[in-house]
Short mmCIF file of C-alpha atoms in Angstrom, two decimals:
data_model
loop_
_atom_site.label_atom_id
_atom_site.label_comp_id
_atom_site.label_asym_id
_atom_site.label_seq_id
_atom_site.Cartn_x
_atom_site.Cartn_y
_atom_site.Cartn_z
CA UNK J 13 -211.30 -102.84 44.72
CA UNK J 14 -209.57 -99.57 44.10
CA UNK J 15 -209.31 -95.96 45.15
CA UNK J 16 -209.47 -93.27 42.52
CA UNK J 17 -207.25 -90.25 42.20
CA UNK J 18 -208.58 -87.47 40.02
CA UNK J 19 -206.31 -85.06 38.15
CA UNK J 20 -208.02 -81.72 38.76
CA UNK J 21 -205.84 -80.07 36.15
CA UNK J 22 -207.79 -81.89 33.44
CA UNK J 23 -211.03 -80.03 34.15
CA UNK J 24 -210.53 -77.72 31.24
CA UNK J 25 -209.73 -80.41 28.71
CA UNK J 26 -212.32 -83.08 29.36
CA UNK J 27 -212.95 -85.88 31.86
CA UNK J 28 -210.21 -86.33 34.44
CA UNK J 29 -208.28 -89.57 34.22
CA UNK J 30 -208.67 -92.08 37.05
CA UNK J 31 -205.95 -94.24 38.56
CA UNK J 32 -206.60 -97.77 39.69
CA UNK J 33 -204.68 -98.17 42.96
CA UNK J 34 -204.51 -101.92 42.37
CA UNK J 35 -201.92 -101.51 39.62
CA UNK J 36 -199.54 -99.73 42.01
CA UNK J 37 -199.29 -102.63 44.44
CA UNK J 38 -195.87 -104.33 44.87
CA UNK J 39 -194.95 -106.58 41.96
CA UNK J 40 -197.47 -105.07 39.56
CA UNK J 41 -196.63 -103.39 36.21
CA UNK J 42 -197.58 -99.70 36.19
CA UNK J 43 -199.12 -98.19 33.05
CA UNK J 44 -200.27 -94.76 34.36
CA UNK J 45 -197.54 -92.63 35.91
CA UNK J 46 -197.66 -88.82 36.24
CA UNK J 47 -195.15 -87.66 38.85
CA UNK J 48 -195.52 -83.99 37.82
CA UNK J 49 -199.24 -84.16 38.72
CA UNK J 50 -199.17 -82.92 42.32
CA UNK J 51 -202.42 -84.63 43.34
CA UNK J 52 -201.28 -87.96 41.89
CA UNK J 53 -197.83 -87.59 43.46
CA UNK J 54 -199.09 -86.88 46.96
CA UNK J 55 -201.80 -89.52 47.01
CA UNK J 56 -200.14 -92.43 45.19
CA UNK J 57 -196.91 -91.60 43.38
CA UNK J 58 -194.71 -90.62 46.30
CA UNK J 59 -195.39 -93.80 48.23
CA UNK J 60 -194.77 -96.06 45.23
CA UNK J 61 -191.67 -94.18 44.13
CA UNK J 62 -190.08 -94.33 47.57
CA UNK J 63 -190.85 -98.03 47.94
CA UNK J 64 -189.08 -98.73 44.67
CA UNK J 65 -186.19 -96.45 45.66
CA UNK J 66 -185.56 -98.05 49.05
CA UNK J 67 -185.60 -101.54 47.57
CA UNK J 68 -183.18 -100.44 44.85
CA UNK J 69 -180.66 -98.93 47.30
CA UNK J 70 -179.51 -102.11 49.14
CA UNK J 71 -179.51 -104.10 45.89
CA UNK J 72 -177.24 -101.50 44.30
CA UNK J 73 -175.04 -101.34 47.40
CA UNK J 74 -174.32 -105.07 47.31
CA UNK J 75 -173.76 -104.92 43.54
CA UNK J 76 -171.03 -102.38 44.29
CA UNK J 77 -169.64 -104.79 46.88
CA UNK J 78 -169.22 -107.43 44.17
CA UNK J 79 -167.73 -104.88 41.77
CA UNK J 80 -165.19 -103.67 44.32
CA UNK J 81 -164.37 -106.92 46.11
CA UNK J 82 -161.06 -107.16 44.20
CA UNK J 83 -159.89 -103.76 45.42
CA UNK J 84 -159.33 -105.27 48.87
CA UNK J 85 -158.90 -108.95 47.92
CA UNK J 86 -155.83 -108.11 45.80
CA UNK J 87 -154.05 -106.61 48.81
CA UNK J 88 -154.20 -109.98 50.63
CA UNK J 89 -153.04 -112.35 47.89
CA UNK J 90 -149.28 -112.02 48.41
CA UNK J 91 -149.71 -112.48 52.15
CA UNK J 92 -151.12 -116.00 51.67
CA UNK J 93 -148.70 -117.26 49.05
CA UNK J 94 -149.93 -116.04 45.66
CA UNK J 95 -146.87 -115.16 43.58
CA UNK J 96 -148.33 -112.24 41.62
CA UNK J 97 -146.32 -109.06 40.99
CA UNK J 98 -147.45 -105.61 42.17
CA UNK J 99 -148.30 -104.72 38.57
CA UNK J 100 -150.43 -107.87 38.24
CA UNK J 101 -152.28 -107.02 41.45
CA UNK J 102 -153.05 -103.51 40.20
CA UNK J 103 -154.40 -105.08 37.00
CA UNK J 104 -156.62 -107.48 38.96
CA UNK J 105 -157.99 -104.42 40.72
CA UNK J 106 -158.55 -102.65 37.40
CA UNK J 107 -160.15 -105.39 35.29
CA UNK J 108 -163.61 -105.26 36.95
CA UNK J 109 -163.76 -101.64 35.83
CA UNK J 110 -163.30 -102.65 32.21
CA UNK J 111 -166.10 -105.22 32.21
CA UNK J 112 -168.29 -103.11 34.49
CA UNK J 113 -168.12 -100.12 32.18
CA UNK J 114 -168.78 -102.22 29.09
CA UNK J 115 -171.72 -104.05 30.68
CA UNK J 116 -173.17 -100.71 31.79
CA UNK J 117 -173.61 -99.71 28.17
CA UNK J 118 -175.91 -102.69 27.61
CA UNK J 119 -177.64 -102.33 30.97
CA UNK J 120 -178.39 -98.66 30.22
CA UNK J 121 -180.68 -99.58 27.36
CA UNK J 122 -181.93 -102.94 28.63
CA UNK J 123 -182.93 -101.74 32.11
CA UNK J 124 -185.80 -99.40 31.20
CA UNK J 125 -186.88 -101.80 28.44
CA UNK J 126 -187.22 -104.75 30.82
CA UNK J 127 -188.40 -102.83 33.89
CA UNK J 128 -187.12 -101.90 37.35
CA UNK J 129 -188.54 -104.97 39.13
CA UNK J 130 -187.44 -107.69 36.73
CA UNK J 131 -184.10 -106.19 35.88
CA UNK J 132 -183.13 -105.49 39.50
CA UNK J 133 -184.01 -109.05 40.53
CA UNK J 134 -182.22 -110.74 37.61
CA UNK J 135 -179.12 -108.53 37.62
CA UNK J 136 -178.77 -109.09 41.38
CA UNK J 137 -179.08 -112.87 41.42
CA UNK J 138 -176.53 -113.45 38.61
CA UNK J 139 -173.80 -111.92 40.78
CA UNK J 140 -173.80 -115.09 42.85
CA UNK J 141 -171.83 -116.90 40.10
CA UNK J 142 -168.53 -114.90 40.27
CA UNK J 143 -168.66 -114.80 44.07
CA UNK J 144 -168.89 -118.58 44.38
CA UNK J 145 -166.07 -119.01 41.85
CA UNK J 146 -163.91 -116.48 43.71
CA UNK J 147 -164.55 -118.19 47.03
CA UNK J 148 -163.35 -121.51 45.60
CA UNK J 149 -160.35 -120.21 43.64
CA UNK J 150 -158.91 -118.02 46.37
CA UNK J 151 -158.38 -120.99 48.69
CA UNK J 152 -155.58 -122.31 46.45
CA UNK J 153 -152.43 -120.15 45.98
CA UNK J 154 -151.63 -122.22 42.88
CA UNK J 155 -154.70 -120.87 41.06
CA UNK J 156 -153.41 -119.51 37.72
CA UNK J 157 -153.40 -115.78 37.14
CA UNK J 158 -155.61 -116.23 34.07
CA UNK J 159 -158.35 -117.77 36.22
CA UNK J 160 -158.15 -114.84 38.62
CA UNK J 161 -158.44 -112.45 35.67
CA UNK J 162 -161.60 -114.24 34.49
CA UNK J 163 -163.16 -114.05 37.95
CA UNK J 164 -162.29 -110.37 38.27
CA UNK J 165 -163.90 -109.73 34.88
CA UNK J 166 -167.13 -111.43 35.97
CA UNK J 167 -167.19 -109.52 39.26
CA UNK J 168 -167.15 -106.38 37.15
CA UNK J 169 -170.72 -107.08 36.05
CA UNK J 170 -171.81 -105.88 39.49
CA UNK J 171 -170.86 -102.36 38.46
CA UNK J 172 -173.29 -102.46 35.55
CA UNK J 173 -176.29 -102.52 37.88
CA UNK J 174 -175.76 -98.83 38.58
CA UNK J 175 -176.68 -97.79 35.03
CA UNK J 176 -179.99 -99.64 34.97
CA UNK J 177 -180.87 -98.68 38.54
CA UNK J 178 -180.31 -94.95 38.05
CA UNK J 179 -182.03 -94.90 34.65
CA UNK J 180 -185.09 -96.66 36.07
CA UNK J 181 -185.38 -94.79 39.37
CA UNK J 182 -185.26 -91.42 37.65
CA UNK J 183 -188.58 -92.14 35.91
CA UNK J 184 -190.38 -92.52 39.23
CA UNK J 185 -189.72 -88.99 40.51
CA UNK J 186 -190.81 -85.47 39.47
CA UNK J 187 -188.27 -82.94 38.25
CA UNK J 188 -187.94 -81.24 41.64
CA UNK J 189 -187.10 -84.54 43.34
CA UNK J 190 -184.85 -86.19 40.77
CA UNK J 191 -181.57 -84.82 42.14
CA UNK J 192 -182.32 -85.98 45.67
CA UNK J 193 -183.66 -89.37 44.54
CA UNK J 194 -180.73 -90.22 42.29
CA UNK J 195 -178.39 -88.84 44.95
CA UNK J 196 -179.83 -91.23 47.52
CA UNK J 197 -179.82 -94.19 45.14
CA UNK J 198 -176.36 -93.53 43.76
CA UNK J 199 -174.83 -92.27 47.00
CA UNK J 200 -176.01 -95.07 49.27
CA UNK J 201 -175.35 -97.56 46.49
CA UNK J 202 -171.79 -96.24 46.24
CA UNK J 203 -171.38 -97.05 49.95
CA UNK J 204 -170.91 -100.66 48.84
CA UNK J 205 -167.31 -99.68 48.08
CA UNK J 206 -166.72 -98.73 51.71
CA UNK J 207 -168.70 -101.67 53.03
CA UNK J 208 -166.55 -104.23 51.23
CA UNK J 209 -163.31 -102.48 52.18
CA UNK J 210 -164.37 -102.18 55.80
CA UNK J 211 -165.89 -105.63 56.33
CA UNK J 212 -163.53 -107.82 54.29
CA UNK J 213 -160.58 -107.55 56.73
CA UNK J 214 -163.00 -108.51 59.50
CA UNK J 215 -164.93 -111.41 57.95
CA UNK J 216 -161.79 -113.17 56.65
CA UNK J 217 -160.76 -113.75 60.28
CA UNK J 218 -164.00 -115.61 61.18
CA UNK J 219 -163.42 -119.35 61.14
CA UNK J 220 -166.95 -120.03 62.41
CA UNK J 221 -168.56 -118.93 59.12
CA UNK J 222 -165.84 -120.26 56.84
CA UNK J 223 -166.63 -122.77 54.11
CA UNK J 224 -163.53 -124.61 52.90
CA UNK J 225 -159.90 -124.52 54.04
CA UNK J 226 -158.00 -121.70 55.68
CA UNK J 227 -155.02 -119.91 54.16
CA UNK J 228 -151.99 -118.95 56.24
CA UNK J 229 -149.86 -115.82 56.30
CA UNK J 230 -146.07 -115.98 56.57
CA UNK J 231 -146.25 -115.81 60.36
CA UNK J 232 -148.72 -118.71 60.46
CA UNK J 233 -151.84 -116.62 61.11
CA UNK J 234 -154.88 -118.36 59.55
CA UNK J 235 -157.28 -116.34 57.38
CA UNK J 236 -160.33 -117.32 55.36
CA UNK J 237 -160.28 -115.13 52.25
CA UNK J 238 -163.21 -117.06 50.78
CA UNK J 239 -165.46 -115.44 53.40
CA UNK J 240 -165.14 -112.14 51.51
CA UNK J 241 -167.08 -113.78 48.67
CA UNK J 242 -169.31 -116.41 50.27
CA UNK J 243 -170.80 -114.11 52.92
CA UNK J 244 -172.64 -112.08 50.26
CA UNK J 245 -174.32 -115.01 48.47
CA UNK J 246 -177.36 -115.32 50.81
CA UNK J 247 -177.67 -111.52 50.90
CA UNK J 248 -177.93 -111.39 47.11
CA UNK J 249 -180.62 -114.09 47.12
CA UNK J 250 -182.73 -112.18 49.64
CA UNK J 251 -182.34 -108.85 47.80
CA UNK J 252 -183.28 -110.41 44.46
CA UNK J 253 -186.44 -111.88 46.01
CA UNK J 254 -187.38 -108.56 47.64
CA UNK J 255 -186.96 -106.75 44.30
CA UNK J 256 -189.00 -109.36 42.44
CA UNK J 257 -191.96 -109.21 44.84
CA UNK J 258 -191.70 -105.59 46.00
CA UNK J 259 -190.85 -103.33 43.07
CA UNK J 260 -192.79 -102.25 39.99
CA UNK J 261 -192.10 -102.12 36.27
CA UNK J 262 -192.99 -98.75 34.76
CA UNK J 263 -194.49 -99.39 31.34
CA UNK J 264 -194.15 -95.69 30.49
CA UNK J 265 -190.38 -96.07 30.81
CA UNK J 266 -190.21 -99.05 28.46
CA UNK J 267 -188.52 -97.82 25.30
CA UNK J 268 -186.84 -99.83 22.53
CA UNK J 269 -183.21 -99.16 21.70
CA UNK J 270 -184.26 -97.89 18.27
CA UNK J 271 -185.70 -94.83 20.02
CA UNK J 272 -183.12 -94.52 22.80
CA UNK J 273 -180.19 -94.41 20.38
CA UNK J 274 -181.12 -90.84 19.47
CA UNK J 275 -178.98 -89.74 22.43
CA UNK J 276 -175.85 -90.44 20.37
CA UNK J 277 -176.81 -87.47 18.18
CA UNK J 278 -177.26 -85.15 21.17
CA UNK J 279 -174.30 -82.89 21.91
CA UNK J 280 -175.11 -82.64 25.60
CA UNK J 281 -174.93 -86.42 25.96
CA UNK J 282 -171.23 -86.23 25.10
CA UNK J 283 -170.56 -83.09 27.12
CA UNK J 284 -172.14 -84.55 30.25
CA UNK J 285 -170.29 -87.82 29.68
CA UNK J 286 -167.02 -85.86 29.75
CA UNK J 287 -168.01 -84.23 33.03
CA UNK J 288 -169.22 -87.43 34.67
CA UNK J 289 -165.96 -89.14 33.77
CA UNK J 290 -164.35 -86.41 35.86
CA UNK J 291 -166.60 -86.94 38.88
CA UNK J 292 -167.67 -90.58 39.05
CA UNK J 293 -164.69 -91.84 37.06
CA UNK J 294 -162.44 -90.30 39.69
CA UNK J 295 -164.53 -91.58 42.59
CA UNK J 296 -164.62 -95.18 41.47
CA UNK J 297 -161.05 -95.21 40.14
CA UNK J 298 -159.61 -93.76 43.34
CA UNK J 299 -161.72 -96.18 45.41
CA UNK J 300 -160.32 -99.14 43.47
CA UNK J 301 -156.72 -97.92 43.56
CA UNK J 302 -156.40 -96.46 47.06
CA UNK J 303 -155.89 -99.75 48.97
CA UNK J 304 -152.98 -100.79 46.73
CA UNK J 305 -151.68 -97.21 46.66
CA UNK J 306 -151.51 -97.12 50.45
CA UNK J 307 -149.93 -100.57 50.61
CA UNK J 308 -147.18 -99.72 48.08
CA UNK J 309 -146.55 -96.04 48.90
CA UNK J 310 -147.00 -95.99 52.68
CA UNK J 311 -146.52 -99.66 53.68
CA UNK J 312 -146.34 -98.86 57.41
CA UNK J 313 -150.01 -97.90 57.45
CA UNK J 314 -152.94 -100.33 57.54
CA UNK J 315 -155.06 -100.61 54.42
CA UNK J 316 -157.90 -102.03 56.48
CA UNK J 317 -157.90 -99.01 58.80
CA UNK J 318 -157.91 -96.27 56.19
CA UNK J 319 -158.97 -97.38 52.69
CA UNK J 320 -162.73 -97.56 53.31
CA UNK J 321 -163.01 -93.97 54.59
CA UNK J 322 -162.52 -92.21 51.25
CA UNK J 323 -165.30 -94.05 49.38
CA UNK J 324 -167.62 -93.54 52.38
CA UNK J 325 -167.04 -89.78 52.29
CA UNK J 326 -167.60 -89.69 48.52
CA UNK J 327 -170.76 -91.79 48.66
CA UNK J 328 -172.38 -89.68 51.37
CA UNK J 329 -171.32 -86.46 49.64
CA UNK J 330 -173.15 -87.63 46.52
CA UNK J 331 -176.40 -87.54 48.42
CA UNK J 332 -175.62 -84.01 49.60
CA UNK J 333 -174.52 -82.98 46.11
CA UNK J 334 -177.87 -83.95 44.58
CA UNK J 335 -179.80 -82.11 47.31
CA UNK J 336 -177.72 -78.93 47.10
CA UNK J 337 -177.90 -78.96 43.30
CA UNK J 338 -181.71 -79.07 43.51
CA UNK J 339 -181.52 -75.85 45.55
CA UNK J 340 -178.66 -73.92 43.92
CA UNK J 341 -178.42 -75.33 40.42
CA UNK J 342 -176.34 -78.24 39.17
CA UNK J 343 -173.77 -76.33 37.11
CA UNK J 344 -172.61 -74.14 40.00
CA UNK J 345 -172.15 -77.15 42.26
CA UNK J 346 -170.36 -79.09 39.50
CA UNK J 347 -167.83 -76.26 39.03
CA UNK J 348 -167.23 -76.22 42.79
CA UNK J 349 -166.58 -79.96 42.73
CA UNK J 350 -163.96 -79.78 39.96
CA UNK J 351 -162.11 -76.87 41.56
CA UNK J 352 -162.11 -78.74 44.86
CA UNK J 353 -160.89 -81.97 43.25
CA UNK J 354 -158.02 -80.19 41.48
CA UNK J 355 -156.92 -78.48 44.69
CA UNK J 356 -157.17 -81.76 46.63
CA UNK J 357 -155.03 -83.70 44.16
CA UNK J 358 -152.38 -80.97 44.19
CA UNK J 359 -152.35 -81.48 47.95
CA UNK J 360 -151.96 -85.26 47.50
CA UNK J 361 -148.97 -84.67 45.22
CA UNK J 362 -147.27 -82.42 47.77
CA UNK J 363 -147.39 -85.15 50.43
CA UNK J 364 -146.17 -88.09 48.30
CA UNK J 365 -142.70 -89.57 48.93
CA UNK J 366 -139.98 -88.10 46.71
CA UNK J 367 -136.39 -89.34 46.75
CA UNK J 368 -135.11 -89.41 50.33
CA UNK J 369 -138.31 -87.72 51.56
CA UNK J 370 -140.64 -90.41 52.91
CA UNK J 371 -143.68 -88.18 52.46
CA UNK J 372 -146.48 -87.46 54.92
CA UNK J 373 -149.20 -90.09 55.09
CA UNK J 374 -151.65 -88.05 57.11
CA UNK J 375 -151.46 -85.08 54.73
CA UNK J 376 -151.73 -87.48 51.77
CA UNK J 377 -154.75 -89.20 53.26
CA UNK J 378 -156.56 -86.01 54.30
CA UNK J 379 -156.19 -84.58 50.78
CA UNK J 380 -157.47 -87.84 49.32
CA UNK J 381 -160.51 -87.64 51.57
CA UNK J 382 -161.13 -84.12 50.24
CA UNK J 383 -160.85 -85.41 46.65
CA UNK J 384 -163.43 -88.10 47.43
CA UNK J 385 -165.71 -85.51 49.02
CA UNK J 386 -165.66 -83.20 46.01
CA UNK J 387 -166.06 -86.10 43.57
CA UNK J 388 -169.18 -87.18 45.46
CA UNK J 389 -170.60 -83.66 45.36
CA UNK J 390 -170.00 -83.62 41.60
CA UNK J 391 -171.60 -87.05 41.15
CA UNK J 392 -174.81 -85.72 42.66
CA UNK J 393 -174.82 -82.40 40.81
CA UNK J 394 -174.10 -83.81 37.34
CA UNK J 395 -176.96 -86.27 37.61
CA UNK J 396 -179.22 -83.38 38.59
CA UNK J 397 -178.04 -81.45 35.52
CA UNK J 398 -178.90 -84.13 32.96
CA UNK J 399 -182.73 -84.12 33.29
CA UNK J 400 -182.77 -80.31 33.57
CA UNK J 401 -180.71 -79.91 30.39
CA UNK J 402 -182.82 -82.29 28.31
CA UNK J 403 -186.08 -80.99 29.70
CA UNK J 404 -185.28 -77.35 28.92
CA UNK J 405 -183.93 -78.25 25.47
CA UNK J 406 -187.02 -80.18 24.41
CA UNK J 407 -189.64 -77.91 26.00
CA UNK J 408 -188.19 -74.61 24.82
CA UNK J 409 -190.88 -72.53 23.13
CA UNK J 410 -193.72 -74.96 23.88
CA UNK J 411 -196.87 -74.20 25.87
CA UNK J 412 -197.64 -76.34 28.88
CA UNK J 413 -200.81 -78.39 28.53
CA UNK J 414 -200.60 -78.83 24.77
CA UNK J 415 -200.15 -82.23 23.09
CA UNK J 416 -196.78 -81.05 21.72
CA UNK J 417 -195.63 -80.22 25.23
CA UNK J 418 -196.69 -83.64 26.54
CA UNK J 419 -194.85 -85.46 23.74
CA UNK J 420 -191.72 -83.36 24.24
CA UNK J 421 -191.82 -83.96 27.99
CA UNK J 422 -192.02 -87.71 27.49
CA UNK J 423 -189.15 -87.58 24.99
CA UNK J 424 -186.99 -85.58 27.40
CA UNK J 425 -187.65 -88.09 30.19
CA UNK J 426 -186.68 -90.99 27.94
CA UNK J 427 -183.51 -89.30 26.70
CA UNK J 428 -182.37 -88.11 30.12
CA UNK J 429 -182.77 -91.65 31.48
CA UNK J 430 -180.70 -93.08 28.63
CA UNK J 431 -178.07 -90.36 28.97
CA UNK J 432 -177.85 -90.98 32.72
CA UNK J 433 -177.07 -94.63 32.09
CA UNK J 434 -174.69 -94.02 29.20
CA UNK J 435 -172.63 -91.39 31.03
CA UNK J 436 -172.33 -93.73 34.01
CA UNK J 437 -171.16 -96.51 31.67
CA UNK J 438 -168.33 -94.47 30.18
CA UNK J 439 -167.35 -93.01 33.57
CA UNK J 440 -167.11 -96.52 35.04
CA UNK J 441 -163.99 -97.05 32.95
CA UNK J 442 -162.26 -94.85 35.52
CA UNK J 443 -162.30 -97.97 37.69
CA UNK J 444 -160.08 -99.59 35.05
CA UNK J 445 -157.87 -96.74 33.88
CA UNK J 446 -156.86 -95.22 37.22
CA UNK J 447 -155.51 -98.42 38.86
CA UNK J 448 -153.98 -99.43 35.50
CA UNK J 449 -152.35 -96.00 35.26
CA UNK J 450 -150.90 -96.28 38.75
CA UNK J 451 -149.58 -99.72 37.81
CA UNK J 452 -147.93 -98.42 34.62
CA UNK J 453 -146.61 -94.87 35.23
CA UNK J 454 -145.30 -92.79 38.11
CA UNK J 455 -148.03 -91.86 40.59
CA UNK J 456 -147.05 -88.18 40.55
CA UNK J 457 -147.30 -87.96 36.75
CA UNK J 458 -150.73 -89.56 36.83
CA UNK J 459 -151.90 -87.11 39.50
CA UNK J 460 -150.85 -84.06 37.47
CA UNK J 461 -152.80 -85.50 34.55
CA UNK J 462 -155.91 -85.59 36.75
CA UNK J 463 -155.44 -81.93 37.71
CA UNK J 464 -155.25 -80.89 34.05
CA UNK J 465 -158.38 -82.91 33.28
CA UNK J 466 -160.35 -81.26 36.11
CA UNK J 467 -159.34 -77.85 34.77
CA UNK J 468 -160.83 -78.79 31.38
CA UNK J 469 -164.04 -79.99 33.06
CA UNK J 470 -164.36 -76.69 34.93
CA UNK J 471 -164.12 -74.72 31.69
CA UNK J 472 -166.58 -77.01 29.88
CA UNK J 473 -169.16 -76.70 32.68
CA UNK J 474 -168.85 -72.93 32.78
CA UNK J 475 -169.10 -72.52 29.01
CA UNK J 476 -172.11 -74.75 28.33
CA UNK J 477 -174.09 -74.53 31.57
CA UNK J 478 -173.02 -71.80 34.02
CA UNK J 479 -171.95 -68.59 32.23
CA UNK J 480 -174.33 -65.78 31.37
CA UNK J 481 -175.97 -66.69 28.09
CA UNK J 482 -175.06 -70.39 28.32
CA UNK J 483 -177.01 -72.50 25.84
CA UNK J 484 -178.37 -74.90 28.47
CA UNK J 485 -178.35 -73.37 31.99
CA UNK J 486 -178.63 -76.12 34.56
#
């Protein structure tokens, strides 16, 4: 019925534990999980971990699609007769960030408690509700603004999936692989931003897949904005089913909130939250705001042609950031990312229109691509730092192989998972604040504020994690 994997490290401390391969089959709850045990990892763990990872990636990608669908939908509303102001459109873009960030806080602690398989399936299938509502409402230009706000708020729940997904996936991998694994999960999941911005302008032109009535632009061109929502409904159903039947729940990761809440007393939880606001908060906020920023600042250039490129660069760079951080150390790479982001935004400022100067779109766009690239690098490196920081803090002075070491290791894994989710929750508010800021104050003033913030993040990273004698080198 089963194959047995023996932990040869246990020879000195008694009988070696055995692992029943049956419990690692798709859909089964897993009670024994030792990713740091090389024999277990090579024979069983690696295969199971990667199966769970590659099921999680597309589910997270489409969740990001739902979260970001308003970033491109808002740019089309005026064209088909909706009478919303530019400020109102920026707010519609921003609102999913507010609900997404808030829901992430709950998902952070619920995800590991419920389990990767069940939570991925359930959190994926519920996203069908706001998509169907959006597809219906967007066909009528008389739909009240308040209804659109409610739909945008519900779409924001898609962003919460990131917190539970990253917190859960991290438990599957050993320390040496965590940066790469979370980089793949987060980076390819983040590609949902580019996917929705790239595909939406295409699918809204397809009458053959349209359900409901067409809308018409001022020149009479028919479009089907509802396609941007309806096309993802069957995809979500399939992904939820695949997660339900193909993933596993790790019982060792199941921890009640009463134990997870200890992270609120940990200084490095708050420090890393500050840094991740700088990396992911910038990535997701810029991704949400860029389409409207292009449309209002450089109206002669196509949003559909350019907007998706920045998030794609940032998402792929996240993967690279996690891998490089595993090799060189997370703190060094994080400092590089903040310096690069500050320099990139100064470049963006220099190419913006001022007075009679119409600005330079290509310089503006290239510098924005650089900002996305460095934010993605930082996204990967900060998530590599978190488990290293908590592991070294808890294991300091302990001897490997002792019961105290084992307990401390388990505690560090639990806390790093919770911190990963919590930092991502707070950083997700960047999706709300950056578009809202662009809709409320001058773009140039907002940009200089970002530069100052990145300078503070650079100093914080150096002081706590990178300088000689830092308290938690990572």
